[in-house]
Amino acid sequence: MKKIIITLDGFSSCGKSTLARQLAKELNYVFIDSGAMYRAITLYFIREHIDCNNTEQVKRALSEVNLSFEYNPLTGQSDMYLNDENVELLIREMVVSERVSEVAALKEVREFGVAQQQQMGIKKGIVMDGRDIGTTVFPDAELKIFVTADPAVRVERRFKELYEKNPAITIEEVKRNLEMRDYVDSNREFSPLRQAADAVVLDNSDLTKAEQLQIALQWAREKMLG
Ligand code: CDP
Ligand code: CDP
């Protein structure tokens, strides 16, 4: 079977990373969470008090950022590293979620992220999830999946996830953040979130993780045989 590139794009919290990770495990492919890269860059910008309107500061900050994914034997998953520091947990916090869409909209940041992501796909055999993976990063990908889920379901899913780590979080806060990011991500100038014309849509509002995997695996195998 030939090695392919699989992209998953869509709004926040519809289960893209979950499905991408499942697919990569089944197919023995590399899984890349492109959102983690933008989150790590954002963490660096927050720590260094980078002004997003100051292009020189943005460029300097990016020249100081080194991103890598490293396998964590305790979880069996890859963790995001920022300049050799494991930031996997820190980048999921609300302070980063509040700023990430603003940072990810910058032209310099997009060029930085897209170039590294394209490099990761050179040998194919990769599943990458994000917002612009099927449109900008890998426009020739063999399988493009646009994942959707009912907005209320998405808020509930993300709330459950965050509440386990921080019981002070409210459902209103999560809802506001998702709505804000979905709006900014869809309306930015560079690489806005769009469904690629040749993407297949997977609405998983009423699907279990096992069910969504079976559907996507079927699509992937058809492309791998073709
Ligand atoms: O929290 P969630 O899983 O929805 O988001 P994420 O995949 O971790 O991505 C965080 C943010 O990074 C998004 O809201 C976008 O602003 C940005 N992002 C992007 O611009 N392009 C991508 N390919 C992936 C993420
Ligand atoms: O990557 P994205 O932001 O699209 O979503 P995710 O982080 O993969 O999934 C958000 C939450 O939804 C996670 O807690 C998943 O376990 C959960 N989920 C689910 O309950 N049912 C699905 N069919 C898919 C995801």
CSV table of C-alpha atoms and ligand atoms in Angstrom, one decimal:
chain,number,residue,atom,x,y,z
A,1,MET,CA,0.0,0.0,0.0
A,2,LYS,CA,1.3,3.4,-0.8
A,3,LYS,CA,2.1,6.0,1.8
A,4,ILE,CA,-0.2,9.0,1.8
A,5,ILE,CA,-0.7,12.3,3.5
A,6,ILE,CA,-3.9,12.7,5.6
A,7,THR,CA,-5.1,16.1,6.7
A,8,LEU,CA,-7.8,17.0,9.2
A,9,ASP,CA,-9.1,20.5,9.5
A,10,GLY,CA,-12.0,22.1,11.2
A,11,PHE,CA,-13.2,24.3,14.0
A,12,SER,CA,-12.0,24.1,17.6
A,13,SER,CA,-12.8,21.0,19.7
A,14,CYS,CA,-14.5,18.9,17.1
A,15,GLY,CA,-12.2,15.9,17.7
A,16,LYS,CA,-9.5,16.5,15.0
A,17,SER,CA,-6.5,15.6,17.2
A,18,THR,CA,-8.2,12.6,18.7
A,19,LEU,CA,-9.0,11.2,15.3
A,20,ALA,CA,-5.6,12.1,13.8
A,21,ARG,CA,-3.9,10.4,16.7
A,22,GLN,CA,-6.1,7.3,16.3
A,23,LEU,CA,-5.5,7.1,12.6
A,24,ALA,CA,-1.7,7.5,12.9
A,25,LYS,CA,-1.6,4.7,15.5
A,26,GLU,CA,-3.7,2.3,13.3
A,27,LEU,CA,-1.7,3.1,10.1
A,28,ASN,CA,1.7,3.4,11.8
A,29,TYR,CA,2.0,6.9,10.5
A,30,VAL,CA,3.4,10.0,12.2
A,31,PHE,CA,0.9,12.3,13.9
A,32,ILE,CA,1.5,16.0,14.0
A,33,ASP,CA,-0.7,18.4,16.0
A,34,SER,CA,0.0,21.6,14.2
A,35,GLY,CA,-2.1,23.6,16.7
A,36,ALA,CA,0.5,22.6,19.4
A,37,MET,CA,3.2,24.4,17.3
A,38,TYR,CA,1.1,27.7,17.2
A,39,ARG,CA,0.4,27.3,20.9
A,40,ALA,CA,4.1,26.9,21.8
A,41,ILE,CA,5.0,30.0,19.7
A,42,THR,CA,2.2,31.8,21.6
A,43,LEU,CA,3.6,30.7,24.9
A,44,TYR,CA,7.0,32.2,23.9
A,45,PHE,CA,5.4,35.5,22.8
A,46,ILE,CA,3.6,35.7,26.2
A,47,ARG,CA,6.7,35.1,28.2
A,48,GLU,CA,8.8,37.5,26.2
A,49,HIS,CA,6.0,40.2,26.1
A,50,ILE,CA,6.1,40.3,22.3
A,51,ASP,CA,4.0,43.0,20.7
A,52,CYS,CA,2.2,41.4,17.7
A,53,ASN,CA,2.0,44.8,16.0
A,54,ASN,CA,5.8,45.1,16.0
A,55,THR,CA,7.1,43.1,13.1
A,56,GLU,CA,10.7,43.4,14.2
A,57,GLN,CA,9.9,42.0,17.6
A,58,VAL,CA,7.9,39.2,16.0
A,59,LYS,CA,10.7,38.3,13.6
A,60,ARG,CA,13.3,38.3,16.5
A,61,ALA,CA,11.1,36.1,18.6
A,62,LEU,CA,10.6,33.6,15.8
A,63,SER,CA,14.4,33.4,15.3
A,64,GLU,CA,14.7,32.4,19.0
A,65,VAL,CA,12.0,29.7,18.8
A,66,ASN,CA,13.0,26.1,18.3
A,67,LEU,CA,10.1,23.6,18.1
A,68,SER,CA,10.2,19.8,18.3
A,69,PHE,CA,8.0,16.8,19.1
A,70,GLU,CA,9.4,14.2,21.4
A,71,TYR,CA,8.0,10.8,22.3
A,72,ASN,CA,6.8,10.4,25.9
A,73,PRO,CA,7.0,6.8,27.0
A,74,LEU,CA,4.7,7.5,30.0
A,75,THR,CA,1.8,8.5,27.7
A,76,GLY,CA,2.8,6.8,24.5
A,77,GLN,CA,2.3,10.2,22.8
A,78,SER,CA,4.5,12.9,21.4
A,79,ASP,CA,4.9,16.0,23.6
A,80,MET,CA,5.6,19.6,22.3
A,81,TYR,CA,9.0,21.0,23.2
A,82,LEU,CA,9.8,24.7,23.1
A,83,ASN,CA,13.6,25.3,23.1
A,84,ASP,CA,14.2,21.9,24.8
A,85,GLU,CA,11.5,22.5,27.4
A,86,ASN,CA,8.5,20.2,27.6
A,87,VAL,CA,5.5,22.6,27.3
A,88,GLU,CA,2.8,20.0,26.5
A,89,LEU,CA,0.7,20.9,29.5
A,90,LEU,CA,1.4,24.6,29.6
A,91,ILE,CA,0.3,25.2,26.0
A,92,ARG,CA,-3.2,23.8,26.8
A,93,GLU,CA,-3.9,26.4,29.4
A,94,MET,CA,-6.5,29.1,28.9
A,95,VAL,CA,-3.9,32.0,29.0
A,96,VAL,CA,-2.5,30.5,25.8
A,97,SER,CA,-5.9,29.7,24.2
A,98,GLU,CA,-6.8,33.4,24.8
A,99,ARG,CA,-3.9,34.6,22.7
A,100,VAL,CA,-3.1,31.9,20.2
A,101,SER,CA,-5.5,33.0,17.4
A,102,GLU,CA,-4.0,36.5,17.4
A,103,VAL,CA,-0.5,35.2,17.2
A,104,ALA,CA,-1.4,32.5,14.6
A,105,ALA,CA,-2.9,35.1,12.3
A,106,LEU,CA,0.5,36.9,11.8
A,107,LYS,CA,2.0,36.5,8.4
A,108,GLU,CA,5.5,35.8,9.8
A,109,VAL,CA,4.1,33.2,12.2
A,110,ARG,CA,2.2,31.4,9.4
A,111,GLU,CA,5.3,31.3,7.1
A,112,PHE,CA,7.3,29.9,10.0
A,113,GLY,CA,4.7,27.2,10.9
A,114,VAL,CA,3.8,26.2,7.3
A,115,ALA,CA,7.5,25.8,6.3
A,116,GLN,CA,8.2,23.4,9.2
A,117,GLN,CA,5.0,21.5,8.7
A,118,GLN,CA,5.7,20.9,5.0
A,119,GLN,CA,9.1,19.7,5.8
A,120,MET,CA,7.6,17.1,8.2
A,121,GLY,CA,5.5,15.7,5.4
A,122,ILE,CA,8.3,15.2,2.8
A,123,LYS,CA,8.3,11.4,3.3
A,124,LYS,CA,4.5,11.1,3.5
A,125,GLY,CA,3.1,8.6,6.0
A,126,ILE,CA,1.8,11.5,8.1
A,127,VAL,CA,-1.5,12.6,9.7
A,128,MET,CA,-1.6,16.3,10.5
A,129,ASP,CA,-4.5,18.2,12.0
A,130,GLY,CA,-5.1,22.0,12.1
A,131,ARG,CA,-6.9,24.7,10.3
A,132,ASP,CA,-5.1,25.1,6.9
A,133,ILE,CA,-3.5,21.8,6.5
A,134,GLY,CA,-5.6,20.6,3.5
A,135,THR,CA,-5.7,24.1,1.9
A,136,THR,CA,-2.2,25.6,2.4
A,137,VAL,CA,0.2,23.1,4.0
A,138,PHE,CA,-0.5,20.1,1.9
A,139,PRO,CA,-2.9,21.1,-0.9
A,140,ASP,CA,-2.0,17.9,-2.8
A,141,ALA,CA,-2.7,15.5,0.2
A,142,GLU,CA,-4.4,12.3,-0.9
A,143,LEU,CA,-7.0,12.3,1.9
A,144,LYS,CA,-8.5,15.5,3.3
A,145,ILE,CA,-11.0,15.3,6.1
A,146,PHE,CA,-13.0,18.3,7.3
A,147,VAL,CA,-14.2,17.4,10.8
A,148,THR,CA,-17.4,19.1,12.2
A,149,ALA,CA,-19.5,18.7,15.3
A,150,ASP,CA,-22.4,20.6,16.7
A,151,PRO,CA,-21.2,23.7,18.5
A,152,ALA,CA,-22.8,22.8,21.8
A,153,VAL,CA,-21.2,19.3,21.7
A,154,ARG,CA,-17.8,20.9,21.0
A,155,VAL,CA,-18.1,23.2,24.0
A,156,GLU,CA,-19.2,20.3,26.3
A,157,ARG,CA,-16.3,18.2,25.1
A,158,ARG,CA,-13.7,20.8,25.7
A,159,PHE,CA,-15.2,21.9,29.0
A,160,LYS,CA,-15.1,18.3,30.3
A,161,GLU,CA,-11.4,18.1,29.3
A,162,LEU,CA,-10.4,21.4,31.0
A,163,TYR,CA,-12.5,20.9,34.1
A,164,GLU,CA,-10.6,17.8,35.0
A,165,LYS,CA,-7.4,19.9,35.3
A,166,ASN,CA,-9.0,23.1,36.6
A,167,PRO,CA,-12.4,22.9,38.4
A,168,ALA,CA,-12.5,26.7,38.5
A,169,ILE,CA,-13.2,26.9,34.8
A,170,THR,CA,-16.7,27.7,33.6
A,171,ILE,CA,-18.6,26.5,30.6
A,172,GLU,CA,-19.2,30.2,29.6
A,173,GLU,CA,-15.5,30.8,29.5
A,174,VAL,CA,-14.9,27.8,27.3
A,175,LYS,CA,-17.8,28.8,25.0
A,176,ARG,CA,-16.5,32.3,24.6
A,177,ASN,CA,-13.0,31.1,23.8
A,178,LEU,CA,-14.1,28.6,21.2
A,179,GLU,CA,-16.4,31.2,19.5
A,180,MET,CA,-13.6,33.8,19.5
A,181,ARG,CA,-11.0,31.5,18.0
A,182,ASP,CA,-13.4,30.1,15.4
A,183,TYR,CA,-14.2,33.6,14.3
A,184,VAL,CA,-10.6,34.9,14.2
A,185,ASP,CA,-9.3,31.7,12.6
A,186,SER,CA,-12.0,31.8,9.8
A,187,ASN,CA,-11.6,35.5,9.1
A,188,ARG,CA,-7.9,36.1,9.1
A,189,GLU,CA,-6.1,37.3,6.0
A,190,PHE,CA,-3.5,34.5,5.7
A,191,SER,CA,-4.4,30.8,5.6
A,192,PRO,CA,-7.9,31.2,7.0
A,193,LEU,CA,-9.8,28.1,8.2
A,194,ARG,CA,-11.6,26.8,5.1
A,195,GLN,CA,-12.9,23.5,4.0
A,196,ALA,CA,-10.8,22.4,1.0
A,197,ALA,CA,-12.9,21.8,-2.2
A,198,ASP,CA,-11.8,18.2,-2.3
A,199,ALA,CA,-12.2,17.4,1.4
A,200,VAL,CA,-14.7,14.8,2.8
A,201,VAL,CA,-16.8,16.0,5.7
A,202,LEU,CA,-17.0,14.0,8.9
A,203,ASP,CA,-19.7,15.2,11.4
A,204,ASN,CA,-18.9,13.3,14.6
A,205,SER,CA,-21.5,15.0,16.8
A,206,ASP,CA,-23.2,11.6,17.4
A,207,LEU,CA,-20.2,9.3,16.8
A,208,THR,CA,-18.1,7.6,19.4
A,209,LYS,CA,-14.3,7.7,18.9
A,210,ALA,CA,-14.4,4.1,17.7
A,211,GLU,CA,-17.1,4.9,15.1
A,212,GLN,CA,-15.3,7.9,13.7
A,213,LEU,CA,-12.1,5.9,13.4
A,214,GLN,CA,-13.7,3.2,11.4
A,215,ILE,CA,-15.2,5.7,8.9
A,216,ALA,CA,-11.9,7.5,8.5
A,217,LEU,CA,-9.9,4.3,8.2
A,218,GLN,CA,-12.1,3.1,5.4
A,219,TRP,CA,-11.4,6.3,3.5
A,220,ALA,CA,-7.7,6.1,4.2
A,221,ARG,CA,-7.4,2.5,3.0
A,222,GLU,CA,-9.2,3.3,-0.2
A,223,LYS,CA,-6.7,6.1,-0.9
A,224,MET,CA,-3.7,3.9,0.1
A,225,LEU,CA,-4.8,1.2,-2.3
A,226,GLY,CA,-5.5,3.6,-5.1
B,1,CDP,O1,-7.9,24.0,21.1
B,1,CDP,P1,-8.0,23.4,19.7
B,1,CDP,O2,-7.6,21.9,19.7
B,1,CDP,O3,-9.2,23.7,19.1
B,1,CDP,O4,-6.9,24.2,18.9
B,1,CDP,P2,-5.5,23.8,18.3
B,1,CDP,O5,-5.6,22.8,17.2
B,1,CDP,O6,-4.6,23.5,19.5
B,1,CDP,O7,-5.1,25.2,17.7
B,1,CDP,C1,-4.9,26.3,18.5
B,1,CDP,C2,-5.0,27.5,17.6
B,1,CDP,O8,-3.9,27.5,16.7
B,1,CDP,C3,-6.2,27.7,16.7
B,1,CDP,O9,-7.3,28.3,17.3
B,1,CDP,C4,-5.6,28.5,15.6
B,1,CDP,O10,-5.6,29.9,15.9
B,1,CDP,C5,-4.2,28.1,15.5
B,1,CDP,N1,-3.9,27.1,14.4
B,1,CDP,C6,-3.8,27.6,13.1
B,1,CDP,O11,-3.9,28.8,12.9
B,1,CDP,N2,-3.4,26.8,12.1
B,1,CDP,C7,-3.3,25.5,12.3
B,1,CDP,N3,-2.9,24.7,11.3
B,1,CDP,C8,-3.5,24.9,13.6
B,1,CDP,C9,-3.8,25.8,14.6
B,2,CDP,O1,-8.4,18.7,18.0
B,2,CDP,P1,-9.8,19.3,18.3
B,2,CDP,O2,-9.7,20.6,19.0
B,2,CDP,O3,-10.7,19.3,17.1
B,2,CDP,O4,-10.5,18.3,19.3
B,2,CDP,P2,-9.9,17.1,20.3
B,2,CDP,O5,-9.0,17.8,21.2
B,2,CDP,O6,-9.4,16.0,19.5
B,2,CDP,O7,-11.2,16.7,21.0
B,2,CDP,C1,-11.9,17.5,22.0
B,2,CDP,C2,-12.5,16.5,23.0
B,2,CDP,O8,-13.6,15.8,22.4
B,2,CDP,C3,-11.6,15.5,23.5
B,2,CDP,O9,-11.8,15.4,24.9
B,2,CDP,C4,-12.0,14.2,22.9
B,2,CDP,O10,-11.8,13.0,23.7
B,2,CDP,C5,-13.5,14.4,22.7
B,2,CDP,N1,-14.2,13.7,21.6
B,2,CDP,C6,-15.3,12.9,21.8
B,2,CDP,O11,-15.8,13.0,23.0
B,2,CDP,N2,-15.9,12.2,20.9
B,2,CDP,C7,-15.5,12.2,19.6
B,2,CDP,N3,-16.1,11.5,18.7
B,2,CDP,C8,-14.3,13.0,19.3
B,2,CDP,C9,-13.7,13.7,20.4
